[in-house]
Amino acid sequence: MSGGTFAVFLDAVRQIPAGKVATYGQISRLAGTPRCARTVGYALAGCRDPSIPCHRVVDRFGGTKAAFDAHAPGTQRALLEAEGVVFRPDGTVDLERCLWVPLKDENA
DNA sequence: CCGATGACCAAAC
DNA sequence: TGTTTGGCCATCG
């Protein structure tokens, strides 16, 4: 399916429920390309699809993206907090609480 | 039209 | 044990 690899990443990001956040590595792994975490970042960076909640995608440490903040200061954090995501005093997302856990069983 | 850039993660040595 | 390399696609100018 999906002749394009990008569609897989975007689709995975689209599966992230509100109030949760996912990391590039998780998405790339779910897409079947554990070595393309970088491509996921490029995908979100270049993808202009408003249907993709790129604000729910954070780095492995839960740090919000500087580029996102550069375009809209505080937008990403505001959106995440509005959805119920918990932030730490360090300014990073509390992955221990809001890290999205992909349900692979439903697919099996 | 073409070239270069762009928000990362994990494994190997 | 820690550090470095490797890998990918779409959009911009």
mmCIF file of C-alpha atoms (C1' of nucleotides) in Angstrom:
data_model
loop_
_atom_site.group_PDB
_atom_site.id
_atom_site.type_symbol
_atom_site.label_atom_id
_atom_site.label_comp_id
_atom_site.label_asym_id
_atom_site.label_seq_id
_atom_site.Cartn_x
_atom_site.Cartn_y
_atom_site.Cartn_z
ATOM 1 C CA MET A 1 0.000 0.000 0.000
ATOM 2 C CA SER A 2 0.992 3.516 -0.039
ATOM 3 C CA GLY A 3 3.561 3.696 -2.774
ATOM 4 C CA GLY A 4 5.146 6.584 -0.924
ATOM 5 C CA THR A 5 7.119 6.170 2.270
ATOM 6 C CA PHE A 6 6.194 9.595 3.534
ATOM 7 C CA ALA A 7 2.531 8.704 3.630
ATOM 8 C CA VAL A 8 3.365 6.048 6.208
ATOM 9 C CA PHE A 9 4.980 8.511 8.574
ATOM 10 C CA LEU A 10 2.212 11.027 8.157
ATOM 11 C CA ASP A 11 -0.334 8.283 8.700
ATOM 12 C CA ALA A 12 1.383 7.162 11.897
ATOM 13 C CA VAL A 13 1.483 10.728 13.203
ATOM 14 C CA ARG A 14 -2.173 11.045 12.359
ATOM 15 C CA GLN A 15 -2.848 8.045 14.641
ATOM 16 C CA ILE A 16 -1.549 9.903 17.686
ATOM 17 C CA PRO A 17 -4.497 10.507 20.031
ATOM 18 C CA ALA A 18 -5.027 13.897 21.631
ATOM 19 C CA GLY A 19 -3.336 14.347 25.003
ATOM 20 C CA LYS A 20 -0.460 12.114 23.929
ATOM 21 C CA VAL A 21 2.830 12.666 22.178
ATOM 22 C CA ALA A 22 5.004 10.395 20.056
ATOM 23 C CA THR A 23 8.686 10.477 19.207
ATOM 24 C CA TYR A 24 10.235 10.392 15.749
ATOM 25 C CA GLY A 25 11.763 7.015 16.517
ATOM 26 C CA GLN A 26 8.428 5.494 17.430
ATOM 27 C CA ILE A 27 6.773 6.723 14.276
ATOM 28 C CA SER A 28 9.626 5.599 12.073
ATOM 29 C CA ARG A 29 9.568 2.209 13.765
ATOM 30 C CA LEU A 30 5.789 1.823 13.385
ATOM 31 C CA ALA A 31 6.168 2.727 9.748
ATOM 32 C CA GLY A 32 8.562 -0.191 9.378
ATOM 33 C CA THR A 33 11.642 1.975 8.894
ATOM 34 C CA PRO A 34 13.489 2.224 12.243
ATOM 35 C CA ARG A 35 16.342 3.951 10.477
ATOM 36 C CA CYS A 36 14.242 6.716 9.021
ATOM 37 C CA ALA A 37 13.496 8.678 12.165
ATOM 38 C CA ARG A 38 15.278 11.511 10.437
ATOM 39 C CA THR A 39 13.000 11.242 7.440
ATOM 40 C CA VAL A 40 10.052 11.647 9.801
ATOM 41 C CA GLY A 41 11.461 14.973 10.924
ATOM 42 C CA TYR A 42 11.994 15.978 7.315
ATOM 43 C CA ALA A 43 8.489 14.843 6.505
ATOM 44 C CA LEU A 44 6.908 17.032 9.156
ATOM 45 C CA ALA A 45 9.276 19.851 8.343
ATOM 46 C CA GLY A 46 8.342 19.852 4.692
ATOM 47 C CA CYS A 47 4.856 18.419 4.829
ATOM 48 C CA ARG A 48 2.262 21.150 4.605
ATOM 49 C CA ASP A 49 -0.652 18.894 5.469
ATOM 50 C CA PRO A 50 -2.807 20.538 8.204
ATOM 51 C CA SER A 51 -4.353 17.127 8.910
ATOM 52 C CA ILE A 52 -1.099 16.083 10.507
ATOM 53 C CA PRO A 53 -0.746 17.050 14.181
ATOM 54 C CA CYS A 54 2.974 17.645 13.910
ATOM 55 C CA HIS A 55 2.763 19.420 17.273
ATOM 56 C CA ARG A 56 2.170 16.016 18.886
ATOM 57 C CA VAL A 57 5.523 14.850 17.615
ATOM 58 C CA VAL A 58 8.489 15.557 19.841
ATOM 59 C CA ASP A 59 12.089 14.422 20.016
ATOM 60 C CA ARG A 60 13.213 11.433 22.077
ATOM 61 C CA PHE A 61 13.698 13.576 25.178
ATOM 62 C CA GLY A 62 10.262 15.151 24.928
ATOM 63 C CA GLY A 63 11.767 18.459 23.868
ATOM 64 C CA THR A 64 9.573 20.570 21.620
ATOM 65 C CA LYS A 65 10.974 21.545 18.247
ATOM 66 C CA ALA A 66 12.808 24.828 18.031
ATOM 67 C CA ALA A 67 11.725 25.283 14.437
ATOM 68 C CA PHE A 68 8.105 24.954 15.443
ATOM 69 C CA ASP A 69 8.562 27.533 18.151
ATOM 70 C CA ALA A 70 10.419 29.779 15.754
ATOM 71 C CA HIS A 71 7.419 29.885 13.466
ATOM 72 C CA ALA A 72 4.875 30.203 16.259
ATOM 73 C CA PRO A 73 6.365 30.903 19.700
ATOM 74 C CA GLY A 74 4.651 28.779 22.331
ATOM 75 C CA THR A 75 2.166 27.330 19.858
ATOM 76 C CA GLN A 76 3.252 23.726 20.154
ATOM 77 C CA ARG A 77 3.273 23.703 23.933
ATOM 78 C CA ALA A 78 -0.054 25.537 24.023
ATOM 79 C CA LEU A 79 -1.671 22.964 21.762
ATOM 80 C CA LEU A 80 -0.288 20.053 23.745
ATOM 81 C CA GLU A 81 -1.320 21.518 27.084
ATOM 82 C CA ALA A 82 -4.759 22.252 25.620
ATOM 83 C CA GLU A 83 -5.052 18.554 24.841
ATOM 84 C CA GLY A 84 -3.995 17.505 28.315
ATOM 85 C CA VAL A 85 -0.305 16.879 27.792
ATOM 86 C CA VAL A 86 1.775 17.452 30.905
ATOM 87 C CA PHE A 87 4.963 19.473 30.722
ATOM 88 C CA ARG A 88 7.924 19.387 33.057
ATOM 89 C CA PRO A 89 9.544 22.434 34.682
ATOM 90 C CA ASP A 90 12.368 21.807 32.273
ATOM 91 C CA GLY A 91 10.064 22.734 29.396
ATOM 92 C CA THR A 92 9.939 19.202 28.027
ATOM 93 C CA VAL A 93 6.944 16.883 27.693
ATOM 94 C CA ASP A 94 6.524 14.342 30.468
ATOM 95 C CA LEU A 95 7.054 11.251 28.341
ATOM 96 C CA GLU A 96 6.469 9.094 31.405
ATOM 97 C CA ARG A 97 2.879 10.338 31.415
ATOM 98 C CA CYS A 98 1.984 11.368 27.896
ATOM 99 C CA LEU A 99 4.128 9.196 25.672
ATOM 100 C CA TRP A 100 1.807 7.600 23.133
ATOM 101 C CA VAL A 101 1.734 3.802 23.290
ATOM 102 C CA PRO A 102 0.858 2.382 19.864
ATOM 103 C CA LEU A 103 -1.572 -0.518 20.116
ATOM 104 C CA LYS A 104 -0.169 -3.217 17.908
ATOM 105 C CA ASP A 105 -2.567 -5.881 19.187
ATOM 106 C CA GLU A 106 -5.524 -4.364 17.415
ATOM 107 C CA ASN A 107 -3.732 -4.821 14.162
ATOM 108 C CA ALA A 108 -2.847 -8.440 14.814
ATOM 109 C "C1'" DC B 1 14.001 22.815 -14.152
ATOM 110 C "C1'" DC B 2 17.553 21.519 -10.638
ATOM 111 C "C1'" DG B 3 20.204 21.527 -6.245
ATOM 112 C "C1'" DA B 4 20.342 21.846 -1.488
ATOM 113 C "C1'" DT B 5 18.144 21.850 2.791
ATOM 114 C "C1'" DG B 6 15.522 20.163 6.823
ATOM 115 C "C1'" DA B 7 12.436 19.271 13.452
ATOM 116 C "C1'" DC B 8 16.236 12.527 14.485
ATOM 117 C "C1'" DC B 9 17.313 7.920 16.287
ATOM 118 C "C1'" DA B 10 19.817 3.671 16.807
ATOM 119 C "C1'" DA B 11 23.513 0.641 15.986
ATOM 120 C "C1'" DA B 12 28.495 -0.238 15.438
ATOM 121 C "C1'" DC B 13 33.260 0.242 16.494
ATOM 122 C "C1'" DT C 1 32.294 2.555 27.804
ATOM 123 C "C1'" DG C 2 31.519 6.590 24.801
ATOM 124 C "C1'" DT C 3 31.452 8.699 20.359
ATOM 125 C "C1'" DT C 4 30.596 8.680 15.327
ATOM 126 C "C1'" DT C 5 28.310 7.368 11.219
ATOM 127 C "C1'" DG C 6 24.422 6.039 8.577
ATOM 128 C "C1'" DG C 7 19.736 6.582 6.339
ATOM 129 C "C1'" DC C 8 15.436 9.090 3.799
ATOM 130 C "C1'" DC C 9 11.696 12.155 1.189
ATOM 131 C "C1'" DA C 10 9.401 16.435 0.160
ATOM 132 C "C1'" DT C 11 9.539 21.378 -0.192
ATOM 133 C "C1'" DC C 12 11.939 25.822 -1.072
ATOM 134 C "C1'" DG C 13 14.586 29.357 -4.051
#
